[in-house]
């Protein structure tokens, strides 16, 4: 499998709603998942959604290992999520800095639900159900937004909190990695 080109903001395909995967545990789906991992890792991302490589299917991958540069971001297990469903637990939201491989070199402050429950399957059809919070909740919301054609800048409440990484004060203004 292979690293694929990542679509960037401005490509209309990033704003299309993706279709549900009709059948799991197919060779094409496993190939797609491998390409997502290869592409995400080649760019040191924390997550990637199929529409970002031009595939309009409801598939996302994400993972975050402990990184001493981002000690506040708790590790997130390697996860493949097919046909995900998200349900916020409560109304609480918190602002956090996000990036996106489709919006290179930029970061923005985005409100996300603090706690949520999500479900779906992996690529083999095994059911995944989790209750999460913090960065794990944030990355799931960011990736699943891609499946509905939403890119994080559309969620920013105050556009003065959006800019180039090199101009933001890196040490103090964000503690997450590009999704
Ligand atoms: Ni993204």
Coordinates of C-alpha atoms and ligand atoms in Angstrom, one line a residue:
X1 CA 0.0 0.0 0.0
X2 CA 1.1 3.6 -0.2
X3 CA 1.2 7.1 0.9
X4 CA -1.5 9.1 -1.0
X5 CA -1.9 12.7 -1.9
X6 CA -3.8 14.7 0.7
X7 CA -6.5 17.1 -0.6
X8 CA -6.1 20.6 0.6
X9 CA -8.6 23.2 1.6
X10 CA -10.2 24.6 -1.5
X11 CA -10.8 21.2 -3.1
X12 CA -14.6 20.8 -3.2
X13 CA -14.4 17.1 -2.4
X14 CA -13.5 18.0 1.2
X15 CA -16.9 19.5 1.6
X16 CA -18.9 16.5 0.3
X17 CA -20.7 14.2 2.7
X18 CA -19.1 10.7 2.6
X19 CA -21.1 7.5 2.0
X20 CA -21.5 4.7 4.5
X21 CA -19.4 1.6 3.9
X22 CA -21.8 -1.1 2.8
X23 CA -19.6 -4.1 3.5
X24 CA -16.7 -4.4 5.9
X25 CA -13.8 -6.9 5.8
X26 CA -13.2 -6.5 2.1
X27 CA -9.8 -6.3 0.5
X28 CA -10.5 -2.8 -0.9
X29 CA -11.4 -1.5 2.6
X30 CA -8.2 -3.0 4.2
X31 CA -6.2 -1.4 1.4
X32 CA -7.9 2.0 2.1
X33 CA -7.1 1.7 5.8
X34 CA -3.5 0.9 5.1
X35 CA -3.2 3.9 2.8
X36 CA -4.7 6.1 5.5
X37 CA -2.2 4.9 8.1
X38 CA 0.7 5.2 5.6
X39 CA -0.3 8.7 4.6
X40 CA -1.0 9.9 8.2
X41 CA 2.3 8.5 9.5
X42 CA 4.3 10.0 6.6
X43 CA 3.1 13.4 7.7
X44 CA 3.2 12.9 11.4
X45 CA -0.5 13.4 11.8
X46 CA -2.8 12.3 14.6
X47 CA -5.7 11.3 12.4
X48 CA -6.9 11.1 8.8
X49 CA -10.3 10.7 7.2
X50 CA -10.9 8.9 3.8
X51 CA -12.3 12.0 2.1
X52 CA -8.9 13.7 2.7
X53 CA -7.3 11.2 0.2
X54 CA -10.2 11.6 -2.2
X55 CA -12.2 8.6 -1.1
X56 CA -15.8 9.4 -0.2
X57 CA -16.4 6.7 2.4
X58 CA -17.1 6.9 6.2
X59 CA -13.7 5.7 7.4
X60 CA -11.3 7.4 9.7
X61 CA -8.1 6.5 11.5
X62 CA -6.4 8.1 14.4
X63 CA -3.8 7.5 17.1
X64 CA -1.5 9.5 19.4
X65 CA 1.4 8.1 21.2
X66 CA 2.8 9.9 24.2
X67 CA 5.0 12.7 23.0
X68 CA 7.1 14.6 25.5
X69 CA 6.6 17.7 23.3
X70 CA 2.9 17.5 24.1
X71 CA 2.8 16.1 27.6
X72 CA -0.7 17.3 28.2
X73 CA -2.2 15.3 25.3
X74 CA -3.0 11.9 26.7
X75 CA -2.3 8.9 24.4
X76 CA -5.0 7.8 22.1
X77 CA -5.1 4.1 21.0
X78 CA -4.6 3.2 17.3
X79 CA -8.2 3.2 16.0
X80 CA -9.8 2.4 12.7
X81 CA -13.4 3.6 12.7
X82 CA -15.9 2.6 10.0
X83 CA -19.4 4.2 9.8
X84 CA -18.9 6.1 13.1
X85 CA -21.7 7.5 15.2
X86 CA -20.9 10.2 17.8
X87 CA -23.1 11.2 20.7
X88 CA -22.1 14.1 23.0
X89 CA -22.5 13.4 26.7
X90 CA -23.7 16.7 28.1
X91 CA -23.5 20.1 26.6
X92 CA -20.0 21.0 27.9
X93 CA -17.5 22.1 25.3
X94 CA -13.9 23.3 25.5
X95 CA -11.7 25.2 23.2
X96 CA -8.5 23.6 21.9
X97 CA -5.9 24.2 19.2
X98 CA -6.2 22.0 16.1
X99 CA -4.4 21.5 12.9
X100 CA -5.3 19.4 9.8
X101 CA -3.2 17.8 7.1
X102 CA -5.6 19.4 4.6
X103 CA -4.8 22.9 6.0
X104 CA -1.0 22.7 6.3
X105 CA 1.0 25.1 8.4
X106 CA -2.0 26.5 10.2
X107 CA -3.7 26.1 13.6
X108 CA -7.0 27.3 15.0
X109 CA -8.8 27.4 18.3
X110 CA -11.9 25.1 18.0
X111 CA -14.7 24.4 20.5
X112 CA -15.5 20.6 20.8
X113 CA -17.7 18.6 23.1
X114 CA -15.7 17.6 26.2
X115 CA -17.2 14.1 26.6
X116 CA -18.8 11.9 24.1
X117 CA -19.7 8.3 23.3
X118 CA -18.8 6.9 19.9
X119 CA -19.5 3.7 18.1
X120 CA -18.8 2.0 14.8
X121 CA -16.8 -1.0 13.7
X122 CA -13.2 -1.6 12.7
X123 CA -12.3 -2.7 9.2
X124 CA -13.1 -6.3 10.1
X125 CA -16.5 -5.6 11.5
X126 CA -15.7 -5.8 15.2
X127 CA -17.9 -3.4 17.1
X128 CA -16.2 -0.4 18.8
X129 CA -18.0 1.5 21.5
X130 CA -16.1 4.0 23.7
X131 CA -16.8 6.8 26.1
X132 CA -14.0 9.4 25.8
X133 CA -13.0 12.9 26.8
X134 CA -10.2 15.4 26.3
X135 CA -7.9 15.0 23.3
X136 CA -9.4 11.6 22.3
X137 CA -12.9 13.2 22.1
X138 CA -11.4 16.1 20.2
X139 CA -9.7 14.0 17.5
X140 CA -12.8 11.9 17.0
X141 CA -14.9 15.0 16.4
X142 CA -12.3 16.5 14.1
X143 CA -12.0 13.3 12.0
X144 CA -15.7 12.6 11.8
X145 CA -16.4 16.2 10.8
X146 CA -14.5 15.3 7.6
X147 CA -17.1 12.7 6.8
X148 CA -19.7 15.4 6.8
X149 CA -17.7 17.7 4.7
X150 CA -16.7 20.0 7.5
X151 CA -13.1 21.3 8.0
X152 CA -12.1 22.7 11.3
X153 CA -11.8 26.4 10.3
X154 CA -15.5 26.3 9.8
X155 CA -15.9 25.6 13.5
X156 CA -13.6 28.5 14.7
X157 CA -15.6 31.0 16.7
X158 CA -13.1 33.8 16.7
X159 CA -11.0 34.0 13.5
X160 CA -8.3 36.0 15.4
X161 CA -7.5 32.6 16.9
X162 CA -6.5 31.1 13.5
X163 CA -3.1 31.5 11.9
X164 CA 0.2 30.1 10.8
X165 CA 2.0 27.8 13.1
X166 CA 5.2 29.8 12.8
X167 CA 3.5 33.0 13.9
X168 CA 1.6 31.5 16.8
X169 CA 3.5 31.2 20.0
X170 CA 4.2 27.5 19.7
X171 CA 5.0 26.7 23.3
X172 CA 2.0 28.4 24.8
X173 CA -0.9 28.5 22.3
X174 CA -1.5 24.9 21.4
X175 CA -0.6 21.5 22.6
X176 CA -2.1 19.2 20.0
X177 CA -0.7 17.7 16.8
X178 CA -2.0 18.0 13.3
X179 CA -5.1 15.9 12.7
Ligands
LIG1 NI1 -8.3 17.1 9.5

